[in-house]
CSV table of C-alpha atoms in Angstrom, one decimal:
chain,number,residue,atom,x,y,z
A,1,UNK,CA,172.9,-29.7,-157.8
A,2,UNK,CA,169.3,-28.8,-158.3
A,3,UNK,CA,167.1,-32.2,-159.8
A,4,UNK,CA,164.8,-30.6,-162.0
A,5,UNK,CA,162.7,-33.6,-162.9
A,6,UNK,CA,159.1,-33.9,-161.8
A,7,UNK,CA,157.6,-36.0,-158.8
A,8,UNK,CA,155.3,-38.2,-160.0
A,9,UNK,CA,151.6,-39.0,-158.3
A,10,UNK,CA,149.2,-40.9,-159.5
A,11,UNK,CA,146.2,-42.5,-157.5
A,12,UNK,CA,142.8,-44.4,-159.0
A,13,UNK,CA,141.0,-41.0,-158.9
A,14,UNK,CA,140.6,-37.5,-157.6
A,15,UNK,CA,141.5,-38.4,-154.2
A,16,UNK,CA,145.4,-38.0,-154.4
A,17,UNK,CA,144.8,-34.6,-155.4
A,18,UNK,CA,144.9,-33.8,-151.4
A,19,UNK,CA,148.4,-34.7,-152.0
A,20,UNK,CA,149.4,-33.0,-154.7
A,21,UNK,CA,147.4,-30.1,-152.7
A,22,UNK,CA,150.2,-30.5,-149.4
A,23,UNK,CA,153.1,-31.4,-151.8
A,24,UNK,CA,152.5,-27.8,-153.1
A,25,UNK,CA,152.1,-26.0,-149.9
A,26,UNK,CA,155.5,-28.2,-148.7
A,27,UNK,CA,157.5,-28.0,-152.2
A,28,UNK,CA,156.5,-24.9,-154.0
A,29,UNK,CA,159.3,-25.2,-156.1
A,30,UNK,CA,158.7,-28.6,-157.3
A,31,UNK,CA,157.0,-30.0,-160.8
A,32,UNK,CA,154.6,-32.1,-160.7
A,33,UNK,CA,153.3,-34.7,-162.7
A,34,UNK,CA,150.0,-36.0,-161.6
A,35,UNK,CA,147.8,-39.4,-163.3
A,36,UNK,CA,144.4,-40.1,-162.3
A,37,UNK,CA,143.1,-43.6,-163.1
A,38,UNK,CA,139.2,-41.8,-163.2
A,39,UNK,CA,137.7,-44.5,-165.8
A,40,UNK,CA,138.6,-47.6,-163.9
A,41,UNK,CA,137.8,-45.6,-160.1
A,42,UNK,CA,137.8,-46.9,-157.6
A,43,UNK,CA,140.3,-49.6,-156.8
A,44,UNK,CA,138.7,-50.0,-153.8
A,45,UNK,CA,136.5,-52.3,-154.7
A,46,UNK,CA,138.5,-54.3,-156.9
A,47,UNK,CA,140.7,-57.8,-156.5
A,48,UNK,CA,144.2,-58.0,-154.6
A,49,UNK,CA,145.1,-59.3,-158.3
A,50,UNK,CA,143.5,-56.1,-160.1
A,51,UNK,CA,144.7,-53.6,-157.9
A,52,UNK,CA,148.0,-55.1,-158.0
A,53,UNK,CA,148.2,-54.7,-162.1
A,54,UNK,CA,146.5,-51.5,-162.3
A,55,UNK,CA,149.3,-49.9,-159.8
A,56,UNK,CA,152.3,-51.4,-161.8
A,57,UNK,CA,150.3,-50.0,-164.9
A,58,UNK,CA,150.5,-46.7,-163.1
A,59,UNK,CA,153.4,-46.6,-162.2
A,60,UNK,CA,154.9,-47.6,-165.8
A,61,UNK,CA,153.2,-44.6,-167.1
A,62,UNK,CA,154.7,-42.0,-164.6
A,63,UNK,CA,157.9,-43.7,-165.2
A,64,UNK,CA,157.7,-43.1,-169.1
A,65,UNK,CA,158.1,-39.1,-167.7
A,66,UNK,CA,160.9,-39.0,-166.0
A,67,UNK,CA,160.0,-38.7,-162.8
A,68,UNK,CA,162.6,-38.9,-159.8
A,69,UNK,CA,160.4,-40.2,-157.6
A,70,UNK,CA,156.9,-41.7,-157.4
A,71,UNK,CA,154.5,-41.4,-154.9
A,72,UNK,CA,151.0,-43.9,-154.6
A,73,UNK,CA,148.7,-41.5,-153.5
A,74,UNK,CA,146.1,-44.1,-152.9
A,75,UNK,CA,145.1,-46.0,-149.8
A,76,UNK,CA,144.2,-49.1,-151.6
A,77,UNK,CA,147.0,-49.4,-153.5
A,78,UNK,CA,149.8,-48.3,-150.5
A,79,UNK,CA,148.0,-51.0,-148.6
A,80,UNK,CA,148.1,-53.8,-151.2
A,81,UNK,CA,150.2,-53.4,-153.8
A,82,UNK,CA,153.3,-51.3,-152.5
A,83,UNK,CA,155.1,-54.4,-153.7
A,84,UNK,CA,154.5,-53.2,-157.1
A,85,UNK,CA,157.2,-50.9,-156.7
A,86,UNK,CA,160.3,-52.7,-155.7
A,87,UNK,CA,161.3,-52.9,-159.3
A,88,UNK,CA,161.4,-49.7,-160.0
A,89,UNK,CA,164.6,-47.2,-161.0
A,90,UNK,CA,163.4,-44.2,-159.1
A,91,UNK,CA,162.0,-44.0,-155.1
A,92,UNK,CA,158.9,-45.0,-153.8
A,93,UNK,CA,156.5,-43.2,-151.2
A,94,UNK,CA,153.3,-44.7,-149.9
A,95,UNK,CA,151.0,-43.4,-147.6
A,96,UNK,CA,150.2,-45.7,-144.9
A,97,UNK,CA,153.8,-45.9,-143.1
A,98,UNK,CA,153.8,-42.0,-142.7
A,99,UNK,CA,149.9,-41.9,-141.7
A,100,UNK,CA,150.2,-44.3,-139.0
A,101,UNK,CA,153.5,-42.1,-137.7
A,102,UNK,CA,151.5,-39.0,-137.5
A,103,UNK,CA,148.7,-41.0,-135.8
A,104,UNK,CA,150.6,-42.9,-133.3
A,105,UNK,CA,152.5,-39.6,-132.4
A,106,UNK,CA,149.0,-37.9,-131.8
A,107,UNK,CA,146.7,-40.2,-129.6
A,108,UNK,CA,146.4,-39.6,-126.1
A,109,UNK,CA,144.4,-42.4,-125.1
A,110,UNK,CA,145.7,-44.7,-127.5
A,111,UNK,CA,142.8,-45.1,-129.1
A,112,UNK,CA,143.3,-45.0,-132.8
A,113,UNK,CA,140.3,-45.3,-136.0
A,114,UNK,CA,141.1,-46.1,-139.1
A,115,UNK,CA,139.0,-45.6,-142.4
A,116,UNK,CA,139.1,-46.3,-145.9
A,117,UNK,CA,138.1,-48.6,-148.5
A,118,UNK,CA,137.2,-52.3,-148.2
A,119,UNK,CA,140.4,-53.2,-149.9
A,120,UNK,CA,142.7,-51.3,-147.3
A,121,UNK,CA,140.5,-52.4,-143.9
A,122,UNK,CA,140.7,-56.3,-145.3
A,123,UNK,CA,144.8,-55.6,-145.4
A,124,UNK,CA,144.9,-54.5,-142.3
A,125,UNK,CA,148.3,-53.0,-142.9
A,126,UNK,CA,147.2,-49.7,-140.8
A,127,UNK,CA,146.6,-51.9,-137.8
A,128,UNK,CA,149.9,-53.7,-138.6
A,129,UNK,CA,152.0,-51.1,-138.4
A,130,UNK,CA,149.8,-49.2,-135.6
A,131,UNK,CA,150.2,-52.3,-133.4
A,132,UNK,CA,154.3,-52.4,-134.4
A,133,UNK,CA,154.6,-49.1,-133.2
A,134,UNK,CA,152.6,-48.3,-130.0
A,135,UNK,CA,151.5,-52.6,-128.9
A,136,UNK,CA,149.2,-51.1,-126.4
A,137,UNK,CA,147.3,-49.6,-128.9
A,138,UNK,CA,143.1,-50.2,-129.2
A,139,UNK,CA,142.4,-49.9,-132.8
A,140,UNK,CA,139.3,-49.8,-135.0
A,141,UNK,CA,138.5,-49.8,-138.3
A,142,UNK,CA,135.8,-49.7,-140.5
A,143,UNK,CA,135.4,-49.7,-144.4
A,144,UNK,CA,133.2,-46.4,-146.0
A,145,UNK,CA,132.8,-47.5,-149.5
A,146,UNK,CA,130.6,-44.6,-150.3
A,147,UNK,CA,132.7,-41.8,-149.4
A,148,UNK,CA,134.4,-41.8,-152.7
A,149,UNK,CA,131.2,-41.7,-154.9
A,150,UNK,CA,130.8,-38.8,-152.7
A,151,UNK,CA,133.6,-37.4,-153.7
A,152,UNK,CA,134.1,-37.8,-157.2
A,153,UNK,CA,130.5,-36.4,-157.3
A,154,UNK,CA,131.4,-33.3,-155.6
A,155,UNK,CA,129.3,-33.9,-152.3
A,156,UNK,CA,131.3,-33.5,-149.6
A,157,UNK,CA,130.1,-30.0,-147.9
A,158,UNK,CA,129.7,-30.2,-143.9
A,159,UNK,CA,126.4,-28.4,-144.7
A,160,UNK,CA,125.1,-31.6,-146.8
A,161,UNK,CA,122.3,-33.4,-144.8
A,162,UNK,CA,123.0,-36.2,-147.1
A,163,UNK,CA,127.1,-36.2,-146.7
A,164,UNK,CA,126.7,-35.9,-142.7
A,165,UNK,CA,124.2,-38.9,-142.9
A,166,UNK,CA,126.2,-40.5,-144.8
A,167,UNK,CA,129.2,-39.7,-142.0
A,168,UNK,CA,127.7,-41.1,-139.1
A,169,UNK,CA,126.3,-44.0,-140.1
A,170,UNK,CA,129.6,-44.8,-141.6
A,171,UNK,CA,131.7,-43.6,-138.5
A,172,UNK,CA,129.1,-45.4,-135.6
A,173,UNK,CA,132.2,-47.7,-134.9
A,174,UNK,CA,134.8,-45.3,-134.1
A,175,UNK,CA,132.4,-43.1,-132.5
A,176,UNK,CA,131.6,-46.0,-129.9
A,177,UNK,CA,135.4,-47.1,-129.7
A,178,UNK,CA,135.8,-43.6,-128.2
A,179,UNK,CA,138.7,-42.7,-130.9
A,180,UNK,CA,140.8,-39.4,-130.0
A,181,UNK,CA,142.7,-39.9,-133.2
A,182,UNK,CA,141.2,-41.3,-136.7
A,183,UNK,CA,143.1,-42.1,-139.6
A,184,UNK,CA,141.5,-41.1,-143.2
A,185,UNK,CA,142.8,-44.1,-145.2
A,186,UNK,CA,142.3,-42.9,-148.6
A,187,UNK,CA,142.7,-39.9,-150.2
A,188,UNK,CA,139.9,-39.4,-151.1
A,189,UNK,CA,138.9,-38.9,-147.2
A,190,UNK,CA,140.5,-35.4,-146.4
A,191,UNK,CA,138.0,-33.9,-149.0
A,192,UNK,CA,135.3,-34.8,-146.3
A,193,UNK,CA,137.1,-33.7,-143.2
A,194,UNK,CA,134.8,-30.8,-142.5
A,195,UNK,CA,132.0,-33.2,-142.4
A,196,UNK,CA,134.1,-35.6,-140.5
A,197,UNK,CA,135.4,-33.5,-137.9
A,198,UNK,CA,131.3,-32.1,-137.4
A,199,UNK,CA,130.4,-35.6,-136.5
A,200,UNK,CA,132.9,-36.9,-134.4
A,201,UNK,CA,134.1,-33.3,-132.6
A,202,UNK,CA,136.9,-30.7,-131.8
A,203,UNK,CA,138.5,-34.1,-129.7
A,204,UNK,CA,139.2,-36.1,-132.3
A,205,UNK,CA,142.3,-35.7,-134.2
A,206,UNK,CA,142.2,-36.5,-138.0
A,207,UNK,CA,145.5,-37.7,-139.8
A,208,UNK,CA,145.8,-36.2,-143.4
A,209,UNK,CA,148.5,-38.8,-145.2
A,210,UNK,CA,148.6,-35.9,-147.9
A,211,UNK,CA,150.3,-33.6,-145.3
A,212,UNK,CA,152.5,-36.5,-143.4
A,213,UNK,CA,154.0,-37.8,-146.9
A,214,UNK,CA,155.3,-34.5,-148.8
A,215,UNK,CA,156.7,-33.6,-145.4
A,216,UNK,CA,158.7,-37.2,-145.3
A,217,UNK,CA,159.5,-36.2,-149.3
A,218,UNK,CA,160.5,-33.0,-148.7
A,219,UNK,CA,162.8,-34.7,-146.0
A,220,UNK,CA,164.3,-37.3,-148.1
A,221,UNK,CA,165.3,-34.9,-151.3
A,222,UNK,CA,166.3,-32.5,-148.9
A,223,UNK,CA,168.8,-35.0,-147.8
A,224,UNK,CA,169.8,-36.4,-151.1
A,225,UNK,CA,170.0,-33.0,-152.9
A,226,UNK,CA,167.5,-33.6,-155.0
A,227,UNK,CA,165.4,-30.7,-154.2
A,228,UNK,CA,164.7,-28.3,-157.5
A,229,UNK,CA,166.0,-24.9,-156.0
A,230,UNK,CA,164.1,-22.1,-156.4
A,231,UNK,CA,161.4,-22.5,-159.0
A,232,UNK,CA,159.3,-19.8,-159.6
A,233,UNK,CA,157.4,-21.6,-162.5
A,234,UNK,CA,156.5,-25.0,-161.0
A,235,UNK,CA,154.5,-26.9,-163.7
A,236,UNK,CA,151.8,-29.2,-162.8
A,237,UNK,CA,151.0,-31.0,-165.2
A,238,UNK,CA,147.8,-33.7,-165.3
A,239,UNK,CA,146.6,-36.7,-166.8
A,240,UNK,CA,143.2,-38.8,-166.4
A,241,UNK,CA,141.9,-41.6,-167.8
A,242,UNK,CA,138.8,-40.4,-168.5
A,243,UNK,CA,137.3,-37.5,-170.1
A,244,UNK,CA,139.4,-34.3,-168.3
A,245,UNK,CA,136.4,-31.8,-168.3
A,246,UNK,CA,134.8,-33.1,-164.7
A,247,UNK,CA,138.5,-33.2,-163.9
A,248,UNK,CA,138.9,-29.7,-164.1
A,249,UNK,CA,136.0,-28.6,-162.3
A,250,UNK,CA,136.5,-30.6,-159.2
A,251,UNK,CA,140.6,-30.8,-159.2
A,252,UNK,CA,140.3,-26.5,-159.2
A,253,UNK,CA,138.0,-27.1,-156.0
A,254,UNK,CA,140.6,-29.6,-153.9
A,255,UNK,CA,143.6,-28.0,-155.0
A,256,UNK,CA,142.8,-23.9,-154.5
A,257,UNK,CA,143.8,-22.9,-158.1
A,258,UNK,CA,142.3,-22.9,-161.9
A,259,UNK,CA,143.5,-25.7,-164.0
A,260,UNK,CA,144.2,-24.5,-167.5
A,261,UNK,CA,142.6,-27.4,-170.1
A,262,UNK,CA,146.1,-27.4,-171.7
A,263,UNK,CA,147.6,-29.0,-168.3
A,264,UNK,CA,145.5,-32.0,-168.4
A,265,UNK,CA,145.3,-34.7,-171.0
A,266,UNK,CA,143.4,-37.8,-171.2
A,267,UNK,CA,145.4,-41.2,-171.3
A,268,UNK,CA,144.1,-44.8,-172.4
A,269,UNK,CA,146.5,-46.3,-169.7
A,270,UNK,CA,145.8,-49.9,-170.5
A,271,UNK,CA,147.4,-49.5,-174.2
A,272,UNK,CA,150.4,-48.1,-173.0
């Protein structure tokens, strides 16, 4: 029996957009409700403690819609706070477990980078699981604070002098590890693989979580019939805590398609 109800996303910005982005190229059929915590971005930055209350607050709020399952699409938070989640009445996806998957799968030489915000290096939950997986493994990581200013600003073209500065300086580590596979901890990160991929070269395999999570979701209601059926009306519908209208603009850029200004509402998530 089909399970009409929406998957819900929500990450602390623009950044899980990439998801939402492969969740539609995997799951065309399925609705999706989408939060973006854009006026308290990024988590990044922020306390184990923060972090920790802002993802329960998110969560909550998806909850409040129905969703049959919830997905972090957030580095910081799938690194820190996935604990958040054990409570609740629906399943749970992060995306560091599938990430690491894809990347241990992929290296040759068994070198393996890692990258994302300050909150998911410290963790070092990547590097866990890397390690659990493949022992052998030489792994490096390196925090890039600045790459989701970048983003949420809209500077992220390969042909930016300013974005590929920004790049190499940040990627000197994993360029001197001699990498062949580099994880992009946030979601955020994928926005910038153009750049990415001009810096560190055609040998270097980049790991989208986006792409490795809706295929272990399309997997799992595949095999617990909760798949929509055949949906040609999908509604994705968005939310933001902050005003919608840079929203818009950018979210039509990641995701390929116009956003119509009825589809996205803003939110005051902490009075809910």
């Amino acid at each position: 029996m089909a399970d009409s109800r929406a998957i819900g996303v929500f990450d602390s910005g623009l950044g899980g957009l990439t998801v939402v982005k492969e969740l539609i190229k995997c799951l065309p059929d399925e609705n999706i409700v989408y939060f973006g915590d854009t006026g308290r971005v990024p988590y990044g930055t922020r306390s184990r403690e923060i972090i920790r209350r802002y993802a329960a607050e998110d969560e909550a709020f998806l909850i409040k819609h129905d969703v049959k399952l919830i997905i972090a699409a957030c580095g910081t938070v799938s690194s820190v706070a996935a604990d958040t989640a054990k409570g609740l009445p629906v399943p749970f996806f992060e995306v560091v477990s599938h990430a690491v998957r894809a990347a241990v799968a992929a290296t040759k030489n068994k070198k393996i980078g890692i990258i994302g915000t300050s909150a998911t290096v410290n963790s070092g939950e990547h590097k866990r699981q890397i390690l659990n997986l493949l022992p052998e493994a030489q792994v490096t990581d390196c925090s890039c604070s600045m790459f989701v200013p970048l983003v949420e600003e809209g500077w992220y073209s390969a042909d930016d002098i300013v974005v590929l500065e920004t790049v190499r300086r940040y990627l000197e580590p994993v360029i001197k590890a001699g990498v062949d596979t580099l994880i992009l901890g946030c979601t955020h990160y994928p926005v910038l693989s153009s750049a990415i991929s001009k810096v560190l070269g055609d040998g270097v395999t980049l790991i989208n979580a986006g792409t490795a999570t809706a295929a272990a979701v399309k997997q799992f209601l595949n095999e617990n019939g909760g798949l929509n059926g055949e949906n040609n009306n999908a509604q994705h519908i968005f939310y933001v805590s902050d005003k919608p209208d840079s929203f818009r603009h950018t979210a039509s850029i990641l995701l390929g398609e116009d956003i119509d200004e009825t589809k996205v509402e803003r939110v005051d998530i902490s009075s809910l």
